[in-house]
Amino acid sequence: MSASPLRIGVVGLGRLGKRHAENLAYRVSGAALVAVCSPVEAERMWARETLPAPRVYDDYRALLDDRDVDAVWLVTPSALHAQQIIDALRAGKHVFCEKPLSLDFAECERVIEEAQRHPQLQATIGFMRRFDPSYRNAFEKIEAGAIGRPFMVRSQTCDQNDPEGFFVRFAPTSGGIFLDCTVHDIDVARWLLGMPKAKRVYASGVVALHEGLREFGDVDNGVAICEFEGGRLAMFYASRTLAHGNDTGSEVIGTAGALYIGRNPRANRVEIADASGIRNECAPTFFDRFEEAFLCEAQAFVAAVREGRQSGATLADAMEATRIGYALRESLASGRAVDL
Amino acid sequence: MSASPLRIGVVGLGRLGKRHAENLAYRVSGAALVAVCSPVEAERMWARETLPAPRVYDDYRALLDDRDVDAVWLVTPSALHAQQIIDALRAGKHVFCEKPLSLDFAECERVIEEAQRHPQLQATIGFMRRFDPSYRNAFEKIEAGAIGRPFMVRSQTCDQNDPEGFFVRFAPTSGGIFLDCTVHDIDVARWLLGMPKAKRVYASGVVALHEGLREFGDVDNGVAICEFEGGRLAMFYASRTLAHGNDTGSEVIGTAGALYIGRNPRANRVEIADASGIRNECAPTFFDRFEEAFLCEAQAFVAAVREGRQSGATLADAMEATRIGYALRESLASGRAVDL
Amino acid sequence: MSASPLRIGVVGLGRLGKRHAENLAYRVSGAALVAVCSPVEAERMWARETLPAPRVYDDYRALLDDRDVDAVWLVTPSALHAQQIIDALRAGKHVFCEKPLSLDFAECERVIEEAQRHPQLQATIGFMRRFDPSYRNAFEKIEAGAIGRPFMVRSQTCDQNDPEGFFVRFAPTSGGIFLDCTVHDIDVARWLLGMPKAKRVYASGVVALHEGLREFGDVDNGVAICEFEGGRLAMFYASRTLAHGNDTGSEVIGTAGALYIGRNPRANRVEIADASGIRNECAPTFFDRFEEAFLCEAQAFVAAVREGRQSGATLADAMEATRIGYALRESLASGRAVDL
Amino acid sequence: MSASPLRIGVVGLGRLGKRHAENLAYRVSGAALVAVCSPVEAERMWARETLPAPRVYDDYRALLDDRDVDAVWLVTPSALHAQQIIDALRAGKHVFCEKPLSLDFAECERVIEEAQRHPQLQATIGFMRRFDPSYRNAFEKIEAGAIGRPFMVRSQTCDQNDPEGFFVRFAPTSGGIFLDCTVHDIDVARWLLGMPKAKRVYASGVVALHEGLREFGDVDNGVAICEFEGGRLAMFYASRTLAHGNDTGSEVIGTAGALYIGRNPRANRVEIADASGIRNECAPTFFDRFEEAFLCEAQAFVAAVREGRQSGATLADAMEATRIGYALRESLASGRAVDL
């Protein structure tokens, strides 16, 4: 393993970017947060006050020119990911990039071609569920044969309803519910089923609450079936309208048993017994639910780069997830099954 | 209400028939089990030894001629249902018939036409889940507005794996997994969503363990999406191969909350804490899970007939369930969405 | 087994008496409810309208003189139990009597002496939890060695709070919380631990809500420790003030595992997910929780008498439970441990 | 708040000491781990290799003389706590000390007297459950009135059985199960009930598996009742012999509801459905269960010292817990209730 720490520059300091920056600054052994970059003055101010003296850039190009940065951590708008990854690789930096790789399939291919020219650099897309301790535990149980041969995954990404429908404003650029949310479930399903390729998908959905989505052909509740090679299946559900919290979890069914991951999104270990019954409160957001996953993901990336190996989802994995997500969107629009 | 008890003849004394007969004999107020009918001598013997002195027939026609029988209770092979219902109605008997009404759509229509000629007679198909106390409780909560407007149902019918694959022998006549199992979920979904008509379905499936199903075009794990009118959706799952028991339940999602019915198929109120963790055992069969539903269903039918009103699923409901189940089978075979 | 049914007379038709009467009339194979007895005209009226033509008495003596009654079923005030059992035995009747045998220890002994003069007659005290399917399942698991050697029981009898404090009116005659409620837990603990004798007890309690109990030296929340012979222990909790329902259950701890019975008093199989979290509703009363136990208990008694064997708690078991309950009351009053 | 970090020296680098050292080195904002101390060469070696260049001492006195150390963190054998705290205070250091303050009541008083001479120094005993997020959530709910007036706590500290009975070797110095384990529950009960003083206790226990404890008058399963002033109660359970894991949790019962904390000691968010039923695995040790509590506790101590205020259990709280734990031990030995 490399003796010196991996020197990281975080690009993008929105809500999730801040969290990544704090993890990298204080909680990831072997990492040194040496630079941040944001076009927003308030975010740069936050970095100066909160983080341990990083260099603060307002321009991505300048950060790439910083020779003390070994790796960039992209927490930027989805539309920028592909080109930013390419630029980082050309600048000789390792890349961690939040999902999705791109909403455009041709762009995915362009990034992968570029990456192939830099085999010494790591590039990973942030499908953090692979690092969540419970998902990891399930993965290990499957590897150990606990449920026989896994043949089906049911997976969901469901947000608590935002009565103000803030996310509707992102509908024009989010790629729609399947590329924005279900892309996580697609990666989880492939990861737990042995990385199969998809053969055919079908999707459907409804607008339950947020009428503003209709003009973009989007829905606030979407469902899908995905058939993989080799007799493997997945069912997906994504929602923007749950009442009880962020209810994101998965189920893997095998020939000798099944595993449920996060079936009840408990906020903590407290149960309340009162006139309404016995209940637990639920994690309100995916930040709360996946706080530990984001940290473990960062630790794994840093360790992997220092040890010269891959960790987490490859660019090819991310491209396949995008390819499937695209097909789901197409199916939703056409009302027909889509062959891949 | 009628002063005298409803005199019932049970037709078919297989495993489920015996259960119905015992319920009607001993546990249903207002019912008198006066006759049974079976072509199997051992089953008739059982009836003589176990039940309170019913008349025992080996011929359905003879039972229909019995003027002391007010209602017949058909627990016979699916292929016989339609004609037996028609014969019973023509003989002036009320009819309770186990699901399905028929695997043939034209036959469904024929039964309905006949029933319309006998408006004074009740005819009900046994979708017992509507009478399970937990399903009923969920239905009442929805009626009371507890989850806002319900727009989606996820429902499953999953059997514990039978290592000997006994059910494969019935594959030629069962109608396939969707008409045999999912038909219950279809009825549940429509019932909980306000009895909408289906617009389009898509189905898929795999053979996980029972290779013998392939020659019949059947699967041992099937999934489906069903789109209803009015922005309502359902997802279905049926399995013959679960390791842990009969796991049959449903989930209803509304604009202000969700209800889960039977999410953990607990066998009882016992939890076991040992070196393997903390666990509950599971109900092994649908008999165990729905024992009370079968009883409540019988009580409701008897009460309804005596009060001159309908109870449970109508013939039209059963026909719509068959229509949707057929479309699922067609989709499974073609790999294409099917419009209804 | 006796060929003819056991002819039963139910004595006392309050809320629980009615339930026993209906069970015996309609749901217990081998039983014939032939007589009832109540001093209350409205209750006798109910019997005439609801039950299948029993002989209706207003005088216990008259019922005992009825030669067509094989067994009496005493659901009368506790203070009457001992003498009524003695009278029934002298009249040659089998006896099922609701708990407690008596609140007076000398009376217990008197009943047992009388019973010894009638070895051909069954006499059982109604500790119905032994017949609850979940308790029975736990008992069988223990017998099968599932938790090694059981050495400790934690058991509780907790009622939902009655804001009107109706039960306070019974405080003068109930015997106090330990003889009224915990007596069930005492029997459960002994039954699950192999029927040991108690050596020493300590009890304490508080008045949380019902100040009217203080004048009777009673509490609305009581706790106790009971040490048995042979290195076995029990902890008890009884409450009259729970917010969420009737929460009555037990835990058995052994050298190789533990069993929890009824740890969450779910009303049914429905879970509700809404803005308050994910919850289940709870059984409101012990009638709801132990409905099936009362039925199984009656079925077991009838079967046992017809087969000439004992079922359920013996008079000696009931006397030991009273002895321990008394010691708990004494400990509560004195603040000292009580040796038995 | 102080601008410079709190410079800490960790004393004792056993299993728990290592965990504290790593937390303070890498995960506690505002803390600088500047020194460690251990008499064990292997532990000092570990510190040199793992921690960020602290000064490494083999002698406590030398660490106290280090002027760059602001606070000491004592993770040493219980018998040393009292004198080490006194020495630290005299050396002008803030003190965090693992529980218990002391097993000797007179020593507790001596420490408190010394602390009163140094009002500018913080001294806290490590009852980490107060910092566990779920315990804290329950505390906040109680403060907010969610369960009305809390009047009873049931709390337990239960370890998974160690078949080799390693802990029996510590029986001579552990103080017995109540001072070693239940002392946590005592503190939790007082904290959740408003810090009442105890009036009377009763304790009992059995040796279920570890016969070697008998010669020290200790047990491997202990139970107790503790009566506090003001009509408040607690029940305690401590075990060294559970099969399923570390099952440490608490329940608070109030006049309008109850809270359960950690009723099922889930290892993670995974459930396993297989032939044995549906289960979750359990946290094996208190390290696993309370990992986050240890971290939050350290963060809270550091923040409190820097802000010049108390955090966590005071020395007086620790002394009261010891006083009650002592009385429990005395009650176990005598079989009598003990008045305080």
mmCIF file of N, CA and C in Angstrom, chain A residues 201-292:
data_model
loop_
_atom_site.group_PDB
_atom_site.id
_atom_site.type_symbol
_atom_site.label_atom_id
_atom_site.label_comp_id
_atom_site.label_asym_id
_atom_site.label_seq_id
_atom_site.Cartn_x
_atom_site.Cartn_y
_atom_site.Cartn_z
ATOM 1 N N VAL A 201 -37.082 -5.365 -20.661
ATOM 2 C CA VAL A 201 -37.667 -4.640 -19.531
ATOM 3 C C VAL A 201 -39.078 -4.181 -19.893
ATOM 4 N N TYR A 202 -39.834 -3.953 -18.836
ATOM 5 C CA TYR A 202 -41.152 -3.329 -18.985
ATOM 6 C C TYR A 202 -41.342 -2.399 -17.796
ATOM 7 N N ALA A 203 -41.894 -1.243 -18.046
ATOM 8 C CA ALA A 203 -42.088 -0.274 -16.965
ATOM 9 C C ALA A 203 -43.455 0.380 -17.084
ATOM 10 N N SER A 204 -43.906 0.828 -15.950
ATOM 11 C CA SER A 204 -45.159 1.567 -15.915
ATOM 12 C C SER A 204 -45.094 2.547 -14.752
ATOM 13 N N GLY A 205 -46.090 3.390 -14.628
ATOM 14 C CA GLY A 205 -46.050 4.343 -13.522
ATOM 15 C C GLY A 205 -47.289 5.206 -13.505
ATOM 16 N N VAL A 206 -47.432 5.923 -12.406
ATOM 17 C CA VAL A 206 -48.556 6.842 -12.265
ATOM 18 C C VAL A 206 -48.072 8.138 -11.614
ATOM 19 N N VAL A 207 -48.829 9.178 -11.844
ATOM 20 C CA VAL A 207 -48.642 10.413 -11.091
ATOM 21 C C VAL A 207 -49.661 10.390 -9.967
ATOM 22 N N ALA A 208 -49.175 10.214 -8.756
ATOM 23 C CA ALA A 208 -50.098 10.134 -7.615
ATOM 24 C C ALA A 208 -50.369 11.510 -7.028
ATOM 25 N N LEU A 209 -49.359 12.347 -6.979
ATOM 26 C CA LEU A 209 -49.500 13.632 -6.306
ATOM 27 C C LEU A 209 -48.966 14.829 -7.095
ATOM 28 N N HIS A 210 -47.899 14.621 -7.853
ATOM 29 C CA HIS A 210 -47.187 15.775 -8.418
ATOM 30 C C HIS A 210 -47.514 15.942 -9.897
ATOM 31 N N GLU A 211 -48.614 16.631 -10.153
ATOM 32 C CA GLU A 211 -49.124 16.764 -11.510
ATOM 33 C C GLU A 211 -48.113 17.435 -12.435
ATOM 34 N N GLY A 212 -47.248 18.259 -11.859
ATOM 35 C CA GLY A 212 -46.269 18.977 -12.667
ATOM 36 C C GLY A 212 -45.324 18.073 -13.433
ATOM 37 N N LEU A 213 -45.258 16.797 -13.048
ATOM 38 C CA LEU A 213 -44.358 15.866 -13.738
ATOM 39 C C LEU A 213 -44.867 15.484 -15.118
ATOM 40 N N ARG A 214 -46.169 15.602 -15.321
ATOM 41 C CA ARG A 214 -46.759 15.075 -16.556
ATOM 42 C C ARG A 214 -46.143 15.714 -17.802
ATOM 43 N N GLU A 215 -45.865 16.993 -17.715
ATOM 44 C CA GLU A 215 -45.373 17.640 -18.935
ATOM 45 C C GLU A 215 -44.001 17.120 -19.336
ATOM 46 N N PHE A 216 -43.304 16.494 -18.434
ATOM 47 C CA PHE A 216 -41.994 15.921 -18.763
ATOM 48 C C PHE A 216 -42.062 14.418 -19.023
ATOM 49 N N GLY A 217 -43.279 13.887 -19.057
ATOM 50 C CA GLY A 217 -43.423 12.448 -19.280
ATOM 51 C C GLY A 217 -42.932 11.631 -18.096
ATOM 52 N N ASP A 218 -42.812 12.285 -16.949
ATOM 53 C CA ASP A 218 -42.298 11.587 -15.769
ATOM 54 C C ASP A 218 -43.462 11.211 -14.846
ATOM 55 N N VAL A 219 -43.187 10.340 -13.887
ATOM 56 C CA VAL A 219 -44.184 9.895 -12.916
ATOM 57 C C VAL A 219 -43.591 10.036 -11.518
ATOM 58 N N ASP A 220 -44.454 9.997 -10.503
ATOM 59 C CA ASP A 220 -43.918 10.024 -9.135
ATOM 60 C C ASP A 220 -43.957 8.652 -8.474
ATOM 61 N N ASN A 221 -44.502 7.672 -9.150
ATOM 62 C CA ASN A 221 -44.449 6.282 -8.706
ATOM 63 C C ASN A 221 -44.253 5.407 -9.942
ATOM 64 N N GLY A 222 -43.134 4.716 -10.001
ATOM 65 C CA GLY A 222 -42.835 3.893 -11.167
ATOM 66 C C GLY A 222 -42.531 2.462 -10.764
ATOM 67 N N VAL A 223 -42.948 1.537 -11.613
ATOM 68 C CA VAL A 223 -42.669 0.116 -11.360
ATOM 69 C C VAL A 223 -42.067 -0.482 -12.629
ATOM 70 N N ALA A 224 -41.320 -1.555 -12.446
ATOM 71 C CA ALA A 224 -40.678 -2.156 -13.613
ATOM 72 C C ALA A 224 -40.317 -3.605 -13.356
ATOM 73 N N ILE A 225 -40.254 -4.335 -14.456
ATOM 74 C CA ILE A 225 -39.741 -5.705 -14.454
ATOM 75 C C ILE A 225 -38.535 -5.732 -15.383
ATOM 76 N N CYS A 226 -37.487 -6.392 -14.941
ATOM 77 C CA CYS A 226 -36.286 -6.512 -15.764
ATOM 78 C C CYS A 226 -35.886 -7.983 -15.830
ATOM 79 N N GLU A 227 -35.805 -8.490 -17.042
ATOM 80 C CA GLU A 227 -35.384 -9.878 -17.233
ATOM 81 C C GLU A 227 -33.914 -9.899 -17.627
ATOM 82 N N PHE A 228 -33.153 -10.683 -16.901
ATOM 83 C CA PHE A 228 -31.726 -10.821 -17.189
ATOM 84 C C PHE A 228 -31.470 -12.152 -17.891
ATOM 85 N N GLU A 229 -30.293 -12.257 -18.422
ATOM 86 C CA GLU A 229 -29.840 -13.538 -18.957
ATOM 87 C C GLU A 229 -29.792 -14.587 -17.839
ATOM 88 N N GLY A 230 -29.925 -15.815 -18.242
ATOM 89 C CA GLY A 230 -29.677 -16.893 -17.287
ATOM 90 C C GLY A 230 -30.792 -17.115 -16.291
ATOM 91 N N GLY A 231 -32.036 -16.793 -16.674
ATOM 92 C CA GLY A 231 -33.150 -17.086 -15.782
ATOM 93 C C GLY A 231 -33.150 -16.269 -14.514
ATOM 94 N N ARG A 232 -32.770 -15.017 -14.627
ATOM 95 C CA ARG A 232 -32.788 -14.146 -13.458
ATOM 96 C C ARG A 232 -33.692 -12.948 -13.718
ATOM 97 N N LEU A 233 -34.298 -12.461 -12.664
ATOM 98 C CA LEU A 233 -35.368 -11.470 -12.780
ATOM 99 C C LEU A 233 -35.178 -10.363 -11.748
ATOM 100 N N ALA A 234 -35.726 -9.199 -12.050
ATOM 101 C CA ALA A 234 -35.819 -8.158 -11.022
ATOM 102 C C ALA A 234 -37.131 -7.410 -11.168
ATOM 103 N N MET A 235 -37.629 -6.967 -10.012
ATOM 104 C CA MET A 235 -38.782 -6.059 -9.978
ATOM 105 C C MET A 235 -38.327 -4.794 -9.258
ATOM 106 N N PHE A 236 -38.724 -3.662 -9.798
ATOM 107 C CA PHE A 236 -38.310 -2.396 -9.200
ATOM 108 C C PHE A 236 -39.520 -1.541 -8.844
ATOM 109 N N TYR A 237 -39.340 -0.741 -7.825
ATOM 110 C CA TYR A 237 -40.353 0.241 -7.463
ATOM 111 C C TYR A 237 -39.634 1.522 -7.051
ATOM 112 N N ALA A 238 -40.088 2.617 -7.560
ATOM 113 C CA ALA A 238 -39.544 3.912 -7.140
ATOM 114 C C ALA A 238 -40.709 4.834 -6.842
ATOM 115 N N SER A 239 -40.566 5.589 -5.764
ATOM 116 C CA SER A 239 -41.639 6.502 -5.388
ATOM 117 C C SER A 239 -41.056 7.802 -4.854
ATOM 118 N N ARG A 240 -41.772 8.875 -5.126
ATOM 119 C CA ARG A 240 -41.420 10.193 -4.563
ATOM 120 C C ARG A 240 -42.441 10.610 -3.507
ATOM 121 N N THR A 241 -43.357 9.726 -3.149
ATOM 122 C CA THR A 241 -44.545 10.204 -2.416
ATOM 123 C C THR A 241 -44.849 9.448 -1.128
ATOM 124 N N LEU A 242 -43.895 8.730 -0.566
ATOM 125 C CA LEU A 242 -44.232 7.964 0.642
ATOM 126 C C LEU A 242 -44.506 8.893 1.825
ATOM 127 N N ALA A 243 -45.380 8.434 2.688
ATOM 128 C CA ALA A 243 -45.719 9.231 3.862
ATOM 129 C C ALA A 243 -44.759 9.005 5.020
ATOM 130 N N HIS A 244 -44.163 7.819 5.104
ATOM 131 C CA HIS A 244 -43.492 7.462 6.357
ATOM 132 C C HIS A 244 -41.994 7.688 6.381
ATOM 133 N N GLY A 245 -41.385 7.988 5.263
ATOM 134 C CA GLY A 245 -39.945 8.239 5.281
ATOM 135 C C GLY A 245 -39.293 7.751 4.013
ATOM 136 N N ASN A 246 -37.977 7.679 4.058
ATOM 137 C CA ASN A 246 -37.240 7.112 2.935
ATOM 138 C C ASN A 246 -37.222 5.605 3.123
ATOM 139 N N ASP A 247 -37.876 4.913 2.235
ATOM 140 C CA ASP A 247 -38.014 3.463 2.387
ATOM 141 C C ASP A 247 -37.320 2.799 1.198
ATOM 142 N N THR A 248 -36.044 2.629 1.364
ATOM 143 C CA THR A 248 -35.195 2.130 0.306
ATOM 144 C C THR A 248 -34.601 0.804 0.755
ATOM 145 N N GLY A 249 -34.897 -0.258 0.013
ATOM 146 C CA GLY A 249 -34.401 -1.564 0.421
ATOM 147 C C GLY A 249 -34.519 -2.561 -0.706
ATOM 148 N N SER A 250 -34.100 -3.771 -0.422
ATOM 149 C CA SER A 250 -34.044 -4.792 -1.460
ATOM 150 C C SER A 250 -34.314 -6.159 -0.855
ATOM 151 N N GLU A 251 -34.683 -7.069 -1.724
ATOM 152 C CA GLU A 251 -34.958 -8.446 -1.322
ATOM 153 C C GLU A 251 -34.331 -9.343 -2.384
ATOM 154 N N VAL A 252 -33.650 -10.362 -1.939
ATOM 155 C CA VAL A 252 -33.031 -11.308 -2.869
ATOM 156 C C VAL A 252 -33.622 -12.670 -2.584
ATOM 157 N N ILE A 253 -34.118 -13.320 -3.610
ATOM 158 C CA ILE A 253 -34.753 -14.615 -3.419
ATOM 159 C C ILE A 253 -33.909 -15.665 -4.118
ATOM 160 N N GLY A 254 -33.578 -16.702 -3.378
ATOM 161 C CA GLY A 254 -32.777 -17.777 -3.933
ATOM 162 C C GLY A 254 -33.498 -19.102 -3.819
ATOM 163 N N THR A 255 -32.850 -20.123 -4.298
ATOM 164 C CA THR A 255 -33.486 -21.437 -4.307
ATOM 165 C C THR A 255 -33.566 -22.056 -2.915
ATOM 166 N N ALA A 256 -32.832 -21.503 -1.947
ATOM 167 C CA ALA A 256 -32.862 -22.077 -0.596
ATOM 168 C C ALA A 256 -33.189 -21.064 0.484
ATOM 169 N N GLY A 257 -33.609 -19.867 0.095
ATOM 170 C CA GLY A 257 -33.945 -18.867 1.096
ATOM 171 C C GLY A 257 -33.983 -17.494 0.469
ATOM 172 N N ALA A 258 -34.282 -16.519 1.294
ATOM 173 C CA ALA A 258 -34.353 -15.145 0.801
ATOM 174 C C ALA A 258 -33.742 -14.226 1.840
ATOM 175 N N LEU A 259 -33.262 -13.088 1.377
ATOM 176 C CA LEU A 259 -32.729 -12.065 2.273
ATOM 177 C C LEU A 259 -33.482 -10.772 2.035
ATOM 178 N N TYR A 260 -33.862 -10.123 3.132
ATOM 179 C CA TYR A 260 -34.494 -8.815 3.040
ATOM 180 C C TYR A 260 -33.515 -7.798 3.613
ATOM 181 N N ILE A 261 -33.308 -6.738 2.890
ATOM 182 C CA ILE A 261 -32.386 -5.694 3.355
ATOM 183 C C ILE A 261 -33.187 -4.422 3.561
ATOM 184 N N GLY A 262 -33.289 -4.023 4.818
ATOM 185 C CA GLY A 262 -33.948 -2.749 5.108
ATOM 186 C C GLY A 262 -35.438 -2.767 4.903
ATOM 187 N N ARG A 263 -36.074 -3.869 5.275
ATOM 188 C CA ARG A 263 -37.507 -3.973 5.012
ATOM 189 C C ARG A 263 -38.311 -2.971 5.830
ATOM 190 N N ASN A 264 -37.833 -2.648 7.006
ATOM 191 C CA ASN A 264 -38.469 -1.590 7.800
ATOM 192 C C ASN A 264 -37.406 -0.517 8.008
ATOM 193 N N PRO A 265 -37.612 0.666 7.433
ATOM 194 C CA PRO A 265 -36.555 1.685 7.499
ATOM 195 C C PRO A 265 -36.513 2.398 8.851
ATOM 196 N N ARG A 266 -36.271 1.627 9.910
ATOM 197 C CA ARG A 266 -36.244 2.174 11.268
ATOM 198 C C ARG A 266 -35.266 3.352 11.376
ATOM 199 N N ALA A 267 -35.707 4.394 12.054
ATOM 200 C CA ALA A 267 -34.818 5.535 12.282
ATOM 201 C C ALA A 267 -33.769 5.204 13.328
ATOM 202 N N ASN A 268 -34.125 4.314 14.254
ATOM 203 C CA ASN A 268 -33.209 3.969 15.345
ATOM 204 C C ASN A 268 -33.751 2.720 16.040
ATOM 205 N N ARG A 269 -33.286 2.450 17.266
ATOM 206 C CA ARG A 269 -33.687 1.239 17.976
ATOM 207 C C ARG A 269 -34.821 1.480 18.964
ATOM 208 N N VAL A 270 -35.556 2.563 18.788
ATOM 209 C CA VAL A 270 -36.627 2.899 19.730
ATOM 210 C C VAL A 270 -37.977 2.456 19.162
ATOM 211 N N GLU A 271 -38.783 1.836 20.006
ATOM 212 C CA GLU A 271 -40.184 1.573 19.674
ATOM 213 C C GLU A 271 -41.065 2.344 20.649
ATOM 214 N N ILE A 272 -42.180 2.828 20.130
ATOM 215 C CA ILE A 272 -43.087 3.651 20.922
ATOM 216 C C ILE A 272 -44.409 2.898 21.052
ATOM 217 N N ALA A 273 -44.832 2.692 22.281
ATOM 218 C CA ALA A 273 -46.121 2.028 22.525
ATOM 219 C C ALA A 273 -47.065 3.069 23.096
ATOM 220 N N ASP A 274 -48.088 3.401 22.352
ATOM 221 C CA ASP A 274 -49.068 4.362 22.867
ATOM 222 C C ASP A 274 -50.445 4.037 22.284
ATOM 223 N N ALA A 275 -51.349 4.960 22.423
ATOM 224 C CA ALA A 275 -52.724 4.658 22.037
ATOM 225 C C ALA A 275 -52.854 4.279 20.559
ATOM 226 N N SER A 276 -51.866 4.634 19.742
ATOM 227 C CA SER A 276 -51.956 4.298 18.313
ATOM 228 C C SER A 276 -51.381 2.921 18.002
ATOM 229 N N GLY A 277 -50.831 2.241 18.992
ATOM 230 C CA GLY A 277 -50.234 0.921 18.773
ATOM 231 C C GLY A 277 -48.764 0.919 19.152
ATOM 232 N N ILE A 278 -48.015 0.051 18.524
ATOM 233 C CA ILE A 278 -46.566 -0.003 18.751
ATOM 234 C C ILE A 278 -45.895 0.339 17.428
ATOM 235 N N ARG A 279 -45.006 1.316 17.475
ATOM 236 C CA ARG A 279 -44.430 1.789 16.208
ATOM 237 C C ARG A 279 -42.954 2.130 16.339
ATOM 238 N N ASN A 280 -42.324 2.183 15.182
ATOM 239 C CA ASN A 280 -41.001 2.789 15.117
ATOM 240 C C ASN A 280 -41.063 3.952 14.146
ATOM 241 N N GLU A 281 -40.260 4.951 14.390
ATOM 242 C CA GLU A 281 -40.145 6.048 13.438
ATOM 243 C C GLU A 281 -39.215 5.619 12.307
ATOM 244 N N CYS A 282 -39.272 6.333 11.185
ATOM 245 C CA CYS A 282 -38.525 5.927 9.998
ATOM 246 C C CYS A 282 -37.492 6.975 9.619
ATOM 247 N N ALA A 283 -36.433 6.495 8.982
ATOM 248 C CA ALA A 283 -35.414 7.408 8.475
ATOM 249 C C ALA A 283 -36.068 8.345 7.471
ATOM 250 N N PRO A 284 -35.922 9.665 7.656
ATOM 251 C CA PRO A 284 -36.643 10.574 6.764
ATOM 252 C C PRO A 284 -36.031 10.690 5.371
ATOM 253 N N THR A 285 -34.715 10.624 5.259
ATOM 254 C CA THR A 285 -34.080 10.863 3.957
ATOM 255 C C THR A 285 -33.025 9.801 3.674
ATOM 256 N N PHE A 286 -32.572 9.752 2.429
ATOM 257 C CA PHE A 286 -31.529 8.780 2.099
ATOM 258 C C PHE A 286 -30.205 9.166 2.750
ATOM 259 N N PHE A 287 -30.040 10.434 3.105
ATOM 260 C CA PHE A 287 -28.843 10.807 3.866
ATOM 261 C C PHE A 287 -28.811 10.070 5.197
ATOM 262 N N ASP A 288 -29.952 10.065 5.871
ATOM 263 C CA ASP A 288 -30.018 9.388 7.174
ATOM 264 C C ASP A 288 -29.825 7.892 7.004
ATOM 265 N N ARG A 289 -30.471 7.360 5.988
ATOM 266 C CA ARG A 289 -30.424 5.914 5.799
ATOM 267 C C ARG A 289 -29.033 5.443 5.387
ATOM 268 N N PHE A 290 -28.372 6.218 4.532
ATOM 269 C CA PHE A 290 -27.123 5.726 3.946
ATOM 270 C C PHE A 290 -25.883 6.486 4.418
ATOM 271 N N GLU A 291 -26.013 7.148 5.545
ATOM 272 C CA GLU A 291 -24.868 7.884 6.095
ATOM 273 C C GLU A 291 -23.628 6.994 6.190
ATOM 274 N N GLU A 292 -23.807 5.815 6.742
ATOM 275 C CA GLU A 292 -22.653 4.934 6.924
ATOM 276 C C GLU A 292 -22.151 4.403 5.575
#
